[in-house]
mmCIF file of C-alpha atoms in Angstrom:
data_model
loop_
_atom_site.group_PDB
_atom_site.id
_atom_site.type_symbol
_atom_site.label_atom_id
_atom_site.label_comp_id
_atom_site.label_asym_id
_atom_site.label_seq_id
_atom_site.Cartn_x
_atom_site.Cartn_y
_atom_site.Cartn_z
ATOM 1 C CA UNK C 1 37.593 30.356 13.864
ATOM 2 C CA UNK C 2 34.631 30.819 11.545
ATOM 3 C CA UNK C 3 36.253 28.871 8.700
ATOM 4 C CA UNK C 4 36.421 25.521 10.591
ATOM 5 C CA UNK C 5 32.803 25.930 11.761
ATOM 6 C CA UNK C 6 31.650 26.758 8.236
ATOM 7 C CA UNK C 7 33.612 23.793 6.849
ATOM 8 C CA UNK C 8 32.087 21.430 9.423
ATOM 9 C CA UNK C 9 28.614 22.772 8.641
ATOM 10 C CA UNK C 10 29.234 22.256 4.922
ATOM 11 C CA UNK C 11 30.293 18.642 5.526
ATOM 12 C CA UNK C 12 27.144 17.999 7.571
ATOM 13 C CA UNK C 13 24.988 19.548 4.837
ATOM 14 C CA UNK C 14 26.641 17.383 2.162
ATOM 15 C CA UNK C 15 26.025 14.233 4.233
ATOM 16 C CA UNK C 16 22.392 15.176 4.855
ATOM 17 C CA UNK C 17 21.884 16.055 1.192
ATOM 18 C CA UNK C 18 23.419 12.715 0.162
ATOM 19 C CA UNK C 19 21.027 10.901 2.491
ATOM 20 C CA UNK C 20 18.022 12.803 1.092
ATOM 21 C CA UNK C 21 19.063 12.048 -2.509
ATOM 22 C CA UNK C 22 19.491 8.349 -1.670
ATOM 23 C CA UNK C 23 16.014 8.261 -0.088
ATOM 24 C CA UNK C 24 14.474 9.995 -3.109
ATOM 25 C CA UNK C 25 16.180 7.550 -5.487
ATOM 26 C CA UNK C 26 14.867 4.630 -3.435
ATOM 27 C CA UNK C 27 11.333 6.040 -3.526
ATOM 28 C CA UNK C 28 11.549 6.730 -7.267
ATOM 29 C CA UNK C 29 12.656 3.141 -7.871
ATOM 30 C CA UNK C 30 9.752 1.853 -5.761
ATOM 31 C CA UNK C 31 7.268 4.061 -7.632
ATOM 32 C CA UNK C 32 8.654 2.840 -10.966
ATOM 33 C CA UNK C 33 8.420 -0.814 -9.880
ATOM 34 C CA UNK C 34 4.859 -0.268 -8.626
ATOM 35 C CA UNK C 35 3.864 1.413 -11.891
ATOM 36 C CA UNK C 36 5.359 -1.450 -13.927
ATOM 37 C CA UNK C 37 3.561 -4.092 -11.857
ATOM 38 C CA UNK C 38 0.295 -2.154 -12.005
ATOM 39 C CA UNK C 39 0.629 -1.934 -15.789
ATOM 40 C CA UNK C 40 1.235 -5.723 -15.910
ATOM 41 C CA UNK C 41 -1.896 -6.334 -13.854
ATOM 42 C CA UNK C 42 -4.135 -4.001 -15.864
ATOM 43 C CA UNK C 43 -2.995 -5.429 -19.207
ATOM 44 C CA UNK C 44 -3.153 -9.091 -18.172
ATOM 45 C CA UNK C 45 -5.542 -11.208 -20.220
ATOM 46 C CA UNK C 46 -7.239 -12.477 -17.045
ATOM 47 C CA UNK C 47 -7.492 -9.138 -15.185
ATOM 48 C CA UNK C 48 -10.493 -8.828 -12.859
ATOM 49 C CA UNK C 49 -11.639 -5.404 -11.640
ATOM 50 C CA UNK C 50 -13.760 -5.260 -8.489
ATOM 51 C CA UNK C 51 -15.458 -2.194 -7.013
ATOM 52 C CA UNK C 52 -15.329 -2.546 -3.245
ATOM 53 C CA UNK C 53 -17.945 -1.514 -0.677
ATOM 54 C CA UNK C 54 -16.649 1.494 1.240
ATOM 55 C CA UNK C 55 -17.913 4.227 3.566
ATOM 56 C CA UNK C 56 -19.554 7.296 2.034
ATOM 57 C CA UNK C 57 -16.936 9.490 0.404
ATOM 58 C CA UNK C 58 -14.476 6.646 -0.130
ATOM 59 C CA UNK C 59 -14.009 4.865 -3.447
ATOM 60 C CA UNK C 60 -12.018 1.642 -3.554
ATOM 61 C CA UNK C 61 -11.169 -0.895 -6.239
ATOM 62 C CA UNK C 62 -9.088 -4.029 -6.557
ATOM 63 C CA UNK C 63 -7.654 -5.114 -9.896
ATOM 64 C CA UNK C 64 -5.943 -8.500 -9.981
ATOM 65 C CA UNK C 65 -4.586 -11.173 -12.242
ATOM 66 C CA UNK C 66 -4.808 -14.694 -10.789
ATOM 67 C CA UNK C 67 -2.378 -15.912 -13.439
ATOM 68 C CA UNK C 68 0.282 -13.330 -12.457
ATOM 69 C CA UNK C 69 -0.439 -13.643 -8.739
ATOM 70 C CA UNK C 70 -0.558 -9.843 -8.516
ATOM 71 C CA UNK C 71 -3.217 -7.354 -7.551
ATOM 72 C CA UNK C 72 -3.429 -3.650 -6.845
ATOM 73 C CA UNK C 73 -5.754 -2.124 -4.255
ATOM 74 C CA UNK C 74 -6.572 1.552 -4.839
ATOM 75 C CA UNK C 75 -8.633 3.891 -2.705
ATOM 76 C CA UNK C 76 -9.452 7.584 -2.506
ATOM 77 C CA UNK C 77 -11.128 9.611 0.222
ATOM 78 C CA UNK C 78 -9.653 7.722 3.178
ATOM 79 C CA UNK C 79 -9.448 9.480 6.509
ATOM 80 C CA UNK C 80 -6.009 9.836 8.089
ATOM 81 C CA UNK C 81 -5.252 7.447 10.945
ATOM 82 C CA UNK C 82 -3.620 8.126 14.275
ATOM 83 C CA UNK C 83 0.185 7.578 14.283
ATOM 84 C CA UNK C 84 -0.411 4.517 16.476
ATOM 85 C CA UNK C 85 -2.623 2.943 13.784
ATOM 86 C CA UNK C 86 -2.487 1.769 10.175
ATOM 87 C CA UNK C 87 -4.961 0.555 7.617
ATOM 88 C CA UNK C 88 -4.473 -3.157 6.977
ATOM 89 C CA UNK C 89 -5.475 -4.984 3.822
ATOM 90 C CA UNK C 90 -6.711 -8.589 4.099
ATOM 91 C CA UNK C 91 -7.190 -11.372 1.594
ATOM 92 C CA UNK C 92 -9.972 -13.693 2.699
ATOM 93 C CA UNK C 93 -10.375 -17.328 1.665
ATOM 94 C CA UNK C 94 -12.040 -20.415 3.112
ATOM 95 C CA UNK C 95 -8.978 -20.660 5.402
ATOM 96 C CA UNK C 96 -9.718 -17.242 6.912
ATOM 97 C CA UNK C 97 -8.130 -13.790 6.642
ATOM 98 C CA UNK C 98 -4.470 -13.287 5.761
ATOM 99 C CA UNK C 99 -2.599 -9.984 6.067
ATOM 100 C CA UNK C 100 -1.805 -8.435 2.681
ATOM 101 C CA UNK C 101 -0.058 -5.237 3.768
ATOM 102 C CA UNK C 102 -0.421 -2.139 5.873
ATOM 103 C CA UNK C 103 -0.597 1.463 4.734
ATOM 104 C CA UNK C 104 -1.393 5.044 5.602
ATOM 105 C CA UNK C 105 -3.165 7.167 2.993
ATOM 106 C CA UNK C 106 -1.369 10.096 1.398
ATOM 107 C CA UNK C 107 -2.372 13.636 2.483
ATOM 108 C CA UNK C 108 -5.199 13.635 -0.092
ATOM 109 C CA UNK C 109 -6.626 10.363 1.309
ATOM 110 C CA UNK C 110 -5.382 8.113 -1.487
ATOM 111 C CA UNK C 111 -3.403 4.914 -1.633
ATOM 112 C CA UNK C 112 -2.320 2.251 -4.073
ATOM 113 C CA UNK C 113 -1.081 -1.046 -2.623
ATOM 114 C CA UNK C 114 0.323 -4.046 -4.427
ATOM 115 C CA UNK C 115 -0.779 -7.518 -3.352
ATOM 116 C CA UNK C 116 1.146 -10.597 -4.409
ATOM 117 C CA UNK C 117 0.678 -14.303 -3.885
ATOM 118 C CA UNK C 118 -1.691 -17.022 -4.965
ATOM 119 C CA UNK C 119 -4.859 -15.017 -5.560
ATOM 120 C CA UNK C 120 -6.765 -17.930 -7.140
ATOM 121 C CA UNK C 121 -8.120 -19.045 -3.745
ATOM 122 C CA UNK C 122 -8.964 -15.541 -2.484
ATOM 123 C CA UNK C 123 -12.722 -15.066 -2.171
ATOM 124 C CA UNK C 124 -12.862 -11.545 -0.719
ATOM 125 C CA UNK C 125 -10.825 -8.519 0.264
ATOM 126 C CA UNK C 126 -11.153 -6.396 3.389
ATOM 127 C CA UNK C 127 -9.581 -3.347 5.016
ATOM 128 C CA UNK C 128 -9.500 -2.619 8.756
ATOM 129 C CA UNK C 129 -7.718 -0.173 11.035
ATOM 130 C CA UNK C 130 -5.147 -1.977 13.154
ATOM 131 C CA UNK C 131 -2.372 -1.050 15.602
ATOM 132 C CA UNK C 132 0.801 0.269 13.951
ATOM 133 C CA UNK C 133 2.798 -2.652 12.601
ATOM 134 C CA UNK C 134 -0.354 -4.551 11.691
ATOM 135 C CA UNK C 135 -2.043 -7.617 13.124
ATOM 136 C CA UNK C 136 -1.976 -11.324 12.333
ATOM 137 C CA UNK C 137 -5.796 -11.398 12.239
ATOM 138 C CA UNK C 138 -8.308 -8.553 11.859
ATOM 139 C CA UNK C 139 -9.126 -6.892 15.172
ATOM 140 C CA UNK C 140 -10.881 -3.806 13.841
ATOM 141 C CA UNK C 141 -14.185 -3.376 12.041
ATOM 142 C CA UNK C 142 -14.052 -4.161 8.335
ATOM 143 C CA UNK C 143 -14.348 -0.740 6.687
ATOM 144 C CA UNK C 144 -13.877 -1.678 3.030
ATOM 145 C CA UNK C 145 -14.809 -5.054 1.570
ATOM 146 C CA UNK C 146 -15.755 -6.905 -1.544
ATOM 147 C CA UNK C 147 -16.156 -10.378 -2.956
ATOM 148 C CA UNK C 148 -13.774 -11.391 -5.699
#
């Protein structure tokens, strides 16, 4: 009687372990892709590095290459957000604000977010706290900002 239970438990553990390994591989691939794109941005001949205005204790920068159409937003010292909320990154042009991604900081308050698209027309960057899933337009106070 114990052998079938142990065998069933072993099968469940193998399935769970397989799922965990697949998730870790997916995350490793994403980290590798992000690192490669960040390296491309930082070594681009037209790279622009902007220090953003942020609350006390928070440091934030945006490095971007208009030619590549890629940027990377990095911040440290961010407060955690409620599970019903996310930070949302915005690119701002004469046409208004456009969503550029949502995120939650890591346990140490850091984040690194890739931004892609035509960055030649972007005049500023902003970060707000929005409902989970993000918003089409900023609804929260702009916490981090800077002109590009």
